[in-house]
Amino acid sequence: MSAPAPTGSPTRSRRTKPDGGDPHAQSLRIGDVARLVQTTPRTIRYYEEIGLLPEAPARPSGRHRLYTPAEVERLREVMRLKNLLGVSLEELKTLLTAEEARAEVRAQLSREDVVGERRLELLHEALGHIDRQLELVRHRAAELTKLEHELCETRKRVRRKIREYHDAEERAAR
Amino acid sequence: MSAPAPTGSPTRSRRTKPDGGDPHAQSLRIGDVARLVQTTPRTIRYYEEIGLLPEAPARPSGRHRLYTPAEVERLREVMRLKNLLGVSLEELKTLLTAEEARAEVRAQLSREDVVGERRLELLHEALGHIDRQLELVRHRAAELTKLEHELCETRKRVRRKIREYHDAEERAAR
DNA sequence: TTTCATCCTTACGTTCACGTCAGTTTCGAG
DNA sequence: CTCGAAACTGACGTGAACGTAAGGATGAAA
């Protein structure tokens, strides 16, 4: 993905990255993020507003939002799910709560101080969430594949008709 | 959703079918159709209003709409596409215009008096429409399948962790 | 320090896809 | 013919998912 700005806004010259010598302070502003994921700042703020995206933690209200590449990726995933699953943002939120839980699990599991019982509990919870998503995705995928096959069949029939026509033409020319 | 009438509305006793001896006058009223395809009369009228469904031809405005099984099937297909492709009704309309064209083709092809040139033209048009739909469907299907695989992988990882936990427990109990 | 594109918040506007209400009319059973 | 469930036609209401405009603040570059 090299094409940085497909929607080429010509008014872009100043404002490089706030890369002030600190290499791991890779943070993007909302407009840049919007361009990256093909949306608008408004949408990103809206998603934050309804709780789909976490509020940038401890941002002194009024200051600019800054996003890490990880958060950008997260947003991309959100939009992907939204498009593919065609669910409401509210439903999506519950699905992503699952994601959150899994992230939580990962975080907790990396620490050593989590007692066994709790650990197992978290794992099973995560599994349940995944299974719910998986069921949803599988169902839709199956439906779509079915539709694809049907379309292919129809296509074949049309092509056959076209060939029949050409054959008829050939015979007539003889 | 308090399930108003999933399938069995108890308030149905009168009003059987207008099957007055005429066997091929199999026509349903809007309410029945709505129940059949899991929607509401309002939605069906709306679809007609925006041109998604053809206005019941030559219906003396004010009389009840009557639907043939074919039209019911058509509506079912419309809703299926809407759900699976997740497009706006406007986009769907253009996609269905393609369907219309194909129906037209079928109708014309069944007649003998269509000249060859026109016939071929229609066929190629139909093919184009099908290809457009197919591309759309394939793209989405592929994306969904990809997502499915990813979820499966994640699932495997979680299950492995659970197993690891159980193994550890076993060793500890020894 | 000035500059100015970009960002902030607040708030009202908009489009889509229907829901709902009202008053009227149709039509099949009795 | 009567009766009532269901349909008809406007017309307005609604929730979701943003768009847009206003007025002011931010912050990297010059």
XYZ file of C-alpha atoms (C1' of nucleotides) in Angstrom:
408
model
C 0.000 0.000 0.000
C 2.236 2.814 -1.139
C -0.307 5.208 -2.597
C -0.542 7.613 0.310
C -3.231 9.959 -0.905
C -5.480 8.533 -3.605
C -7.907 11.361 -3.058
C -5.270 13.826 -3.926
C -5.909 16.952 -1.972
C -3.526 19.416 -3.607
C -3.367 21.607 -0.549
C -0.856 19.450 1.212
C 2.585 20.806 1.684
C 3.229 21.802 5.249
C 2.547 19.695 8.255
C 4.724 16.666 7.972
C 4.770 14.255 10.870
C 5.424 15.316 14.424
C 8.448 13.073 14.327
C 10.527 15.186 16.616
C 13.423 12.814 16.940
C 11.336 10.336 18.885
C 10.960 7.266 16.678
C 8.253 5.486 18.647
C 6.016 8.550 18.924
C 4.492 7.606 15.587
C 1.190 9.392 15.948
C -1.222 10.569 13.313
C -3.851 13.241 13.367
C -7.476 12.556 12.710
C -7.432 13.901 9.171
C -4.539 11.701 8.166
C -6.171 8.685 9.735
C -9.376 9.458 7.901
C -7.545 9.520 4.603
C -5.764 6.298 5.414
C -8.938 4.374 6.082
C -11.045 6.097 3.461
C -13.445 7.953 5.679
C -13.927 11.357 7.289
C -12.868 12.892 10.591
C -16.500 13.283 11.487
C -17.073 9.565 11.219
C -14.105 8.800 13.419
C -15.323 11.230 16.055
C -18.777 9.753 15.778
C -17.495 6.268 16.363
C -15.702 7.504 19.415
C -18.836 9.302 20.539
C -20.981 6.180 20.502
C -18.272 4.142 22.127
C -17.190 2.129 19.139
C -13.702 3.475 19.456
C -12.133 4.086 22.833
C -11.700 7.710 23.710
C -8.066 8.531 23.274
C -7.082 7.905 26.856
C -6.537 10.954 29.004
C -6.697 13.500 26.244
C -7.033 16.961 27.816
C -10.406 17.757 26.275
C -9.893 20.248 23.545
C -6.526 19.041 22.352
C -6.052 17.242 19.112
C -6.634 13.531 18.941
C -3.557 11.501 18.124
C -3.629 7.975 16.831
C -1.045 5.254 16.901
C -0.712 2.901 13.946
C -2.316 0.231 16.104
C -5.381 2.384 16.572
C -5.533 3.020 12.866
C -5.457 -0.690 12.280
C -8.197 -1.145 14.775
C -10.359 1.393 13.011
C -9.693 -0.321 9.724
C -10.863 -3.573 11.221
C -13.996 -1.917 12.541
C -14.903 -0.595 9.131
C -14.123 -3.882 7.544
C -16.467 -5.709 9.867
C -19.097 -3.079 9.386
C -18.979 -3.485 5.639
C -18.729 -7.234 5.554
C -21.209 -8.122 8.232
C -23.625 -5.348 7.471
C -24.626 -4.975 11.069
C -25.634 -1.836 12.917
C -22.975 0.035 14.793
C -24.694 -0.992 17.977
C -24.424 -4.676 17.153
C -20.924 -4.091 15.993
C -20.153 -2.559 19.332
C -21.121 -5.708 21.166
C -19.067 -7.745 18.722
C -16.130 -5.508 19.403
C -16.673 -5.719 23.105
C -15.728 -9.284 22.489
C -12.592 -8.091 20.774
C -11.902 -5.886 23.751
C -12.295 -8.842 26.026
C -9.836 -10.801 23.972
C -7.389 -7.954 24.098
C -7.931 -7.917 27.826
C -7.252 -11.606 27.943
C -4.071 -11.192 25.998
C -2.973 -8.421 28.299
C -3.762 -10.388 31.437
C -2.286 -13.572 30.108
C 0.996 -11.883 29.433
C 1.241 -11.030 33.093
C 2.135 -13.790 35.443
C 0.045 -12.774 38.378
C -3.270 -13.957 37.046
C -4.583 -16.843 39.003
C -5.506 -19.997 37.170
C -9.225 -19.926 37.682
C -9.646 -16.423 36.351
C -7.337 -17.208 33.506
C -9.378 -20.125 32.325
C -12.560 -18.155 32.716
C -11.251 -15.420 30.467
C -10.172 -17.929 27.886
C -13.546 -19.559 27.709
C -15.222 -16.207 27.492
C -13.023 -15.298 24.570
C -13.796 -18.580 22.909
C -17.491 -17.911 23.180
C -17.129 -14.511 21.606
C -15.099 -15.875 18.756
C -17.616 -18.603 18.144
C -20.418 -16.084 17.926
C -18.559 -14.046 15.365
C -17.532 -17.117 13.503
C -21.075 -18.373 13.246
C -22.211 -15.034 11.908
C -19.425 -14.859 9.380
C -19.815 -18.440 8.260
C -23.500 -18.049 7.703
C -23.070 -15.004 5.532
C -20.152 -16.479 3.685
C -22.167 -19.565 2.872
C -25.106 -17.509 1.640
C -22.869 -15.414 -0.537
C -21.113 -18.402 -1.997
C -24.464 -19.900 -2.827
C -25.478 -16.726 -4.578
C -22.206 -16.752 -6.449
C -22.858 -20.233 -7.742
C -26.316 -19.304 -8.862
C -24.990 -16.347 -10.760
C -22.367 -18.500 -12.380
C -25.024 -20.886 -13.574
C -27.038 -18.085 -15.061
C -23.954 -16.772 -16.715
C -23.236 -20.104 -18.280
C -26.719 -20.268 -19.693
C -26.401 -16.852 -21.279
C -23.043 -17.675 -22.781
C -24.414 -20.860 -24.188
C -27.161 -18.905 -25.858
C -24.638 -16.557 -27.364
C -22.675 -19.470 -28.713
C -25.795 -21.023 -30.100
C -26.425 -17.807 -31.918
C -22.971 -17.747 -33.407
C -23.271 -21.348 -34.462
C -26.546 -20.607 -36.169
C -24.956 -17.683 -37.942
C -22.137 -19.884 -39.150
C -24.477 -22.470 -40.531
C -26.430 -19.757 -42.277
C -23.281 -18.391 -43.891
C -22.438 -21.769 -45.311
C -38.880 -6.916 18.843
C -41.587 -8.687 20.842
C -42.311 -10.998 17.943
C -45.652 -9.607 16.794
C -46.529 -12.484 14.540
C -43.613 -14.740 13.647
C -45.727 -17.053 11.595
C -48.869 -17.948 13.382
C -51.054 -14.929 13.859
C -54.006 -16.333 15.766
C -56.343 -13.700 14.406
C -56.700 -15.500 11.130
C -59.897 -17.244 10.460
C -61.841 -15.568 7.714
C -60.437 -14.486 4.447
C -59.102 -17.563 2.790
C -57.809 -17.257 -0.717
C -59.820 -15.707 -3.533
C -59.700 -19.039 -5.235
C -63.113 -18.737 -6.750
C -62.905 -21.794 -8.907
C -60.231 -20.226 -11.066
C -57.100 -22.284 -10.522
C -54.584 -19.988 -12.188
C -55.753 -16.848 -10.388
C -53.318 -17.684 -7.557
C -52.960 -14.209 -6.138
C -51.986 -13.070 -2.682
C -52.710 -9.889 -0.838
C -50.022 -7.625 0.498
C -50.350 -8.776 4.087
C -49.946 -12.401 3.174
C -46.960 -11.622 1.013
C -45.412 -9.655 3.824
C -45.742 -12.608 6.149
C -44.307 -14.939 3.565
C -41.139 -12.928 3.073
C -40.784 -11.789 6.661
C -41.462 -8.118 6.222
C -44.297 -5.599 6.450
C -46.845 -4.252 3.976
C -45.353 -0.824 4.401
C -41.987 -2.029 3.197
C -43.494 -3.633 0.137
C -45.371 -0.446 -0.734
C -42.214 1.535 -0.147
C -40.247 -0.641 -2.509
C -42.907 -0.133 -5.103
C -42.869 3.587 -4.403
C -39.176 3.964 -5.105
C -39.386 1.756 -8.147
C -37.692 -1.289 -6.743
C -40.761 -3.331 -7.412
C -42.860 -2.736 -10.504
C -46.210 -1.181 -9.801
C -48.772 -3.906 -10.056
C -49.595 -3.287 -13.680
C -52.830 -1.495 -14.410
C -54.178 -1.593 -10.922
C -57.124 0.823 -10.682
C -55.565 3.097 -8.069
C -57.245 2.459 -4.814
C -57.874 -1.237 -5.244
C -55.950 -3.845 -3.379
C -52.619 -5.003 -4.709
C -52.509 -8.623 -5.750
C -49.341 -10.607 -6.129
C -48.566 -13.714 -8.077
C -46.201 -16.303 -6.635
C -43.639 -15.136 -9.158
C -43.780 -11.629 -7.772
C -43.412 -12.989 -4.281
C -40.340 -14.854 -5.385
C -38.994 -11.708 -6.943
C -39.467 -9.801 -3.724
C -37.738 -12.544 -1.825
C -34.795 -12.261 -4.161
C -34.702 -8.516 -3.715
C -34.522 -8.814 0.040
C -31.928 -11.511 -0.195
C -29.699 -9.340 -2.327
C -30.269 -6.400 -0.064
C -29.147 -8.371 2.965
C -26.237 -10.135 1.357
C -24.774 -7.314 -0.652
C -25.512 -4.608 1.860
C -26.080 -2.002 -0.804
C -28.464 0.902 -0.776
C -31.861 0.411 -2.300
C -30.832 2.813 -5.021
C -27.818 0.734 -5.968
C -29.926 -2.349 -5.690
C -32.347 -0.805 -8.117
C -29.695 -0.472 -10.773
C -28.622 -4.029 -10.125
C -32.192 -5.132 -10.533
C -32.562 -3.111 -13.661
C -30.087 -5.634 -14.907
C -32.399 -8.359 -13.721
C -35.221 -6.630 -15.540
C -33.170 -6.568 -18.676
C -32.497 -10.247 -18.365
C -36.162 -10.921 -17.878
C -36.761 -8.822 -20.942
C -34.224 -10.861 -22.803
C -35.850 -14.068 -21.762
C -39.211 -12.759 -22.823
C -37.945 -11.562 -26.167
C -35.912 -14.652 -26.784
C -38.903 -16.848 -26.275
C -40.588 -15.049 -29.138
C -39.438 -15.856 -32.628
C -39.808 -12.441 -34.173
C -36.714 -10.911 -32.665
C -34.148 -10.207 -35.278
C -30.702 -11.629 -34.855
C -28.792 -8.424 -34.286
C -31.052 -7.222 -31.539
C -31.054 -10.642 -30.006
C -27.318 -10.788 -29.723
C -27.201 -7.281 -28.406
C -29.583 -8.186 -25.605
C -27.578 -11.230 -24.743
C -24.360 -9.316 -24.425
C -26.066 -6.702 -22.354
C -27.333 -9.380 -20.027
C -23.896 -10.882 -19.804
C -22.463 -7.542 -18.798
C -25.006 -7.134 -16.065
C -24.394 -10.578 -14.723
C -20.686 -9.993 -14.718
C -21.096 -6.835 -12.716
C -23.152 -8.613 -10.102
C -20.813 -11.529 -10.098
C -17.811 -9.364 -9.525
C -19.521 -7.687 -6.607
C -20.598 -10.954 -5.088
C -17.255 -12.632 -5.602
C -15.396 -9.794 -4.018
C -17.545 -9.861 -0.935
C -17.515 -13.613 -0.737
C -13.745 -13.644 -0.892
C -13.439 -11.007 1.805
C -15.797 -12.890 4.047
C -13.996 -16.160 3.543
C -10.762 -14.456 4.396
C -12.283 -13.113 7.579
C -13.565 -16.563 8.387
C -10.101 -18.040 8.086
C -8.659 -15.381 10.301
C -11.254 -16.063 12.939
C -10.543 -19.751 12.746
C -6.883 -19.135 13.338
C -7.598 -17.001 16.342
C -9.918 -19.656 17.624
C -7.252 -22.287 17.323
C -4.835 -20.172 19.281
C -7.296 -19.712 22.103
C -8.112 -23.382 22.237
C -4.457 -24.231 22.346
C -4.037 -21.941 25.323
C -6.890 -23.645 27.076
C -5.311 -26.998 26.475
C -1.998 -25.755 27.706
C -3.722 -24.677 30.869
C -5.272 -28.064 31.392
C -1.981 -29.784 30.769
C -0.297 -27.610 33.342
C -3.028 -28.429 35.824
C -2.531 -32.115 35.209
C 1.163 -31.913 35.769
C 0.580 -29.952 38.950
C -1.821 -32.594 40.251
C 0.751 -35.291 39.800
C 5.639 35.555 17.213
C 2.801 35.249 13.584
C 0.485 32.261 10.450
C -2.993 29.254 8.897
C -4.248 24.575 7.869
C -6.203 21.552 10.756
C -8.529 20.405 14.823
C -11.948 21.162 18.688
C -16.929 21.227 20.409
C -21.723 22.195 19.888
C -25.642 21.880 17.437
C -28.683 21.665 13.930
C -29.529 19.482 9.138
C -29.977 15.449 6.039
C -30.678 10.993 3.805
C -32.204 6.409 4.022
C -35.483 3.059 5.110
C -38.995 2.414 6.824
C -42.904 3.094 11.220
C -47.162 5.009 12.509
C -51.388 7.406 12.562
C -55.788 8.929 10.312
C -59.477 8.815 7.550
C -61.381 6.236 3.841
C -62.295 2.277 0.871
C -62.315 -2.441 -0.648
C -63.983 -7.067 -0.464
C -64.942 -11.743 1.093
C -67.774 -14.202 4.513
C -72.233 -14.566 6.530
C -76.751 -6.327 2.028
C -74.121 -5.842 5.991
C -69.967 -6.098 8.571
C -65.381 -5.964 9.843
C -60.586 -7.319 8.839
C -57.414 -5.777 5.974
C -55.972 -2.611 2.296
C -55.515 2.205 0.364
C -53.539 6.911 0.286
C -51.344 10.747 2.194
C -48.656 12.728 5.684
C -45.877 13.078 9.405
C -42.555 10.679 12.747
C -38.224 8.131 13.781
C -33.641 6.056 14.501
C -29.291 5.322 12.467
C -25.318 7.277 10.541
C -23.315 10.637 9.421
C -22.942 15.947 6.966
C -22.325 20.682 7.704
C -21.889 25.178 9.518
C -20.238 28.295 13.378
C -16.939 30.028 16.429
C -12.937 29.256 18.663
C -8.441 26.675 19.921
C -3.935 24.199 18.453
C 0.380 23.721 16.880
C 4.187 23.034 13.356
C 6.494 25.983 10.197
C 8.384 30.412 8.968
